Amino acid sequence: MRAVTRTLVGAGTAVGIAVGSLAAAGTGAAATAQDTKPAVAAESVAPLAVNNLGLSKAQAKNLQRVLHRDWGYPGPIDGLLGTQSWQAMQRYLKKHWQYRGPIDGIVGSGTVKGLQRMLKQHYGYRGAIDDIAGPQTKAAFKRFANDHG
């Protein structure tokens, strides 16, 4: 009886290995085909970075309304300062506040410096133009957003 059981188990194992190898071969072929042409572009699924620099959603909506009206912001007025909001802000900073970087929607050092220049001139920012969006920068940015509400 044991010999029969070993033979059946051995045969079952061999079939399982063969089926598994075929399945793996099919999966490998599918993976190769999939790698050559993605079903969805990475840009369409990547989340947009949101950086409100301390603004509440209501304050960010105030800013988005100005950016929509005057600086080509095409997105929703949702209180989330994402790439499109910051691109519009960079257009404003480039025209008036010596921003020299790309219009890429990334809140980098050039964007913060341009923002600090504007805030220093009009919204009580007293800190250095140092590209650090610290508490003084954020407080002045809130005054700017509240002023446009």
Coordinates of C-alpha atoms in Angstrom, one line a residue:
M1 CA 0.0 0.0 0.0
R2 CA 2.9 2.4 0.8
A3 CA 4.5 1.7 -2.5
V4 CA 1.3 2.6 -4.3
T5 CA 0.9 5.8 -2.2
R6 CA 4.5 6.8 -2.9
T7 CA 4.0 6.2 -6.6
L8 CA 0.8 8.3 -6.7
V9 CA 2.4 11.1 -4.7
G10 CA 5.5 11.0 -6.9
A11 CA 3.4 11.1 -10.0
G12 CA 1.2 13.9 -8.6
T13 CA 4.3 15.9 -7.7
A14 CA 5.8 15.5 -11.2
V15 CA 2.5 16.7 -12.7
G16 CA 2.4 19.6 -10.3
I17 CA 5.9 20.6 -11.2
A18 CA 5.2 20.3 -14.9
V19 CA 2.0 22.4 -14.6
G20 CA 3.8 24.9 -12.4
S21 CA 6.6 25.2 -15.0
L22 CA 4.1 25.8 -17.8
A23 CA 2.3 28.4 -15.7
A24 CA 5.5 30.1 -14.9
A25 CA 6.5 30.1 -18.5
G26 CA 3.2 31.6 -19.5
T27 CA 3.6 34.3 -16.8
G28 CA 7.1 35.1 -17.9
A29 CA 5.9 35.5 -21.5
A30 CA 3.1 37.8 -20.3
A31 CA 5.4 39.8 -18.2
T32 CA 7.7 40.4 -21.1
A33 CA 4.9 41.5 -23.3
Q34 CA 3.6 43.8 -20.5
D35 CA 7.0 45.3 -19.9
T36 CA 7.3 46.5 -23.5
K37 CA 4.0 48.5 -23.4
P38 CA 2.6 49.7 -20.1
A39 CA -1.2 49.7 -19.9
V40 CA -1.2 53.1 -18.1
A41 CA 1.3 55.9 -18.3
A42 CA 3.0 56.6 -14.9
E43 CA 2.0 60.3 -15.1
S44 CA -1.7 59.4 -15.1
V45 CA -1.5 57.5 -11.8
A46 CA 1.1 59.5 -10.0
P47 CA -0.4 61.6 -7.2
L48 CA 0.1 65.3 -7.5
A49 CA 2.2 66.8 -4.7
V50 CA 0.3 69.1 -2.5
N51 CA 2.1 71.8 -0.5
N52 CA -0.2 74.4 1.1
L53 CA 2.8 76.0 3.0
G54 CA 0.7 76.2 6.2
L55 CA -2.5 77.6 4.5
S56 CA -5.8 76.1 5.5
K57 CA -8.0 74.8 2.7
A58 CA -10.1 78.0 2.9
Q59 CA -7.0 80.2 2.5
A60 CA -5.7 78.0 -0.3
K61 CA -9.0 78.3 -2.1
N62 CA -8.6 82.1 -1.9
L63 CA -5.2 81.9 -3.5
Q64 CA -6.5 79.5 -6.2
R65 CA -9.3 81.9 -7.1
V66 CA -6.7 84.6 -7.7
L67 CA -4.4 82.2 -9.6
H68 CA -7.3 81.1 -11.7
R69 CA -8.5 84.6 -12.5
D70 CA -5.1 86.2 -13.2
W71 CA -2.4 83.5 -13.7
G72 CA -3.8 80.7 -15.8
Y73 CA -4.6 78.2 -13.0
P74 CA -6.8 75.6 -14.8
G75 CA -7.6 73.3 -11.9
P76 CA -10.4 73.0 -9.4
I77 CA -10.8 75.4 -6.5
D78 CA -10.3 72.7 -3.9
G79 CA -7.9 74.2 -1.4
L80 CA -5.1 71.8 -2.3
L81 CA -2.1 73.6 -3.7
G82 CA -0.7 71.1 -6.1
T83 CA 1.4 71.3 -9.2
Q84 CA -1.0 73.4 -11.3
S85 CA -1.5 75.9 -8.5
W86 CA 2.2 76.3 -8.0
Q87 CA 2.8 76.6 -11.7
A88 CA 0.4 79.5 -11.8
M89 CA 2.1 81.0 -8.7
Q90 CA 5.5 80.6 -10.4
R91 CA 4.2 82.5 -13.4
Y92 CA 3.2 85.4 -11.1
L93 CA 6.6 85.3 -9.2
K94 CA 8.5 85.2 -12.5
K95 CA 6.7 88.3 -13.8
H96 CA 7.0 90.4 -10.7
W97 CA 9.4 88.8 -8.1
Q98 CA 12.6 87.7 -9.8
Y99 CA 11.7 84.0 -9.9
R100 CA 14.1 82.5 -12.5
G101 CA 13.4 78.8 -12.3
P102 CA 11.2 76.6 -14.5
I103 CA 7.5 76.7 -14.4
D104 CA 7.3 73.2 -13.0
G105 CA 5.0 73.5 -10.0
I106 CA 7.7 72.3 -7.6
V107 CA 8.0 74.4 -4.5
G108 CA 11.8 74.6 -4.5
S109 CA 14.2 77.2 -3.3
G110 CA 13.6 79.6 -6.2
T111 CA 9.9 79.5 -5.7
V112 CA 10.2 80.2 -1.9
K113 CA 12.6 83.0 -2.5
G114 CA 10.3 84.7 -5.0
L115 CA 7.4 84.3 -2.6
Q116 CA 9.5 85.7 0.3
R117 CA 10.4 88.8 -1.9
M118 CA 6.7 89.4 -2.5
L119 CA 5.7 88.8 1.1
K120 CA 8.5 91.1 2.4
Q121 CA 7.3 93.9 0.1
H122 CA 3.6 93.6 0.9
Y123 CA 2.7 91.2 3.7
G124 CA 5.0 91.9 6.7
Y125 CA 7.6 89.2 6.1
R126 CA 10.7 90.4 8.0
G127 CA 12.9 87.4 7.6
A128 CA 15.8 86.7 5.2
I129 CA 15.3 85.8 1.5
D130 CA 16.7 82.4 2.3
D131 CA 14.5 79.8 0.6
I132 CA 13.3 78.4 3.9
A133 CA 9.6 78.4 4.3
G134 CA 9.7 78.8 8.0
P135 CA 7.1 80.2 10.4
Q136 CA 7.6 83.8 9.4
T137 CA 7.2 82.9 5.7
K138 CA 4.1 80.9 6.4
A139 CA 2.5 83.6 8.6
A140 CA 3.0 86.2 5.9
F141 CA 1.7 83.7 3.2
K142 CA -1.5 83.3 5.4
R143 CA -1.9 87.1 5.5
F144 CA -1.6 87.2 1.7
A145 CA -4.2 84.4 1.3
N146 CA -6.6 86.1 3.8
D147 CA -6.2 89.4 2.0
H148 CA -7.5 87.8 -1.2
G149 CA -10.5 86.1 0.4

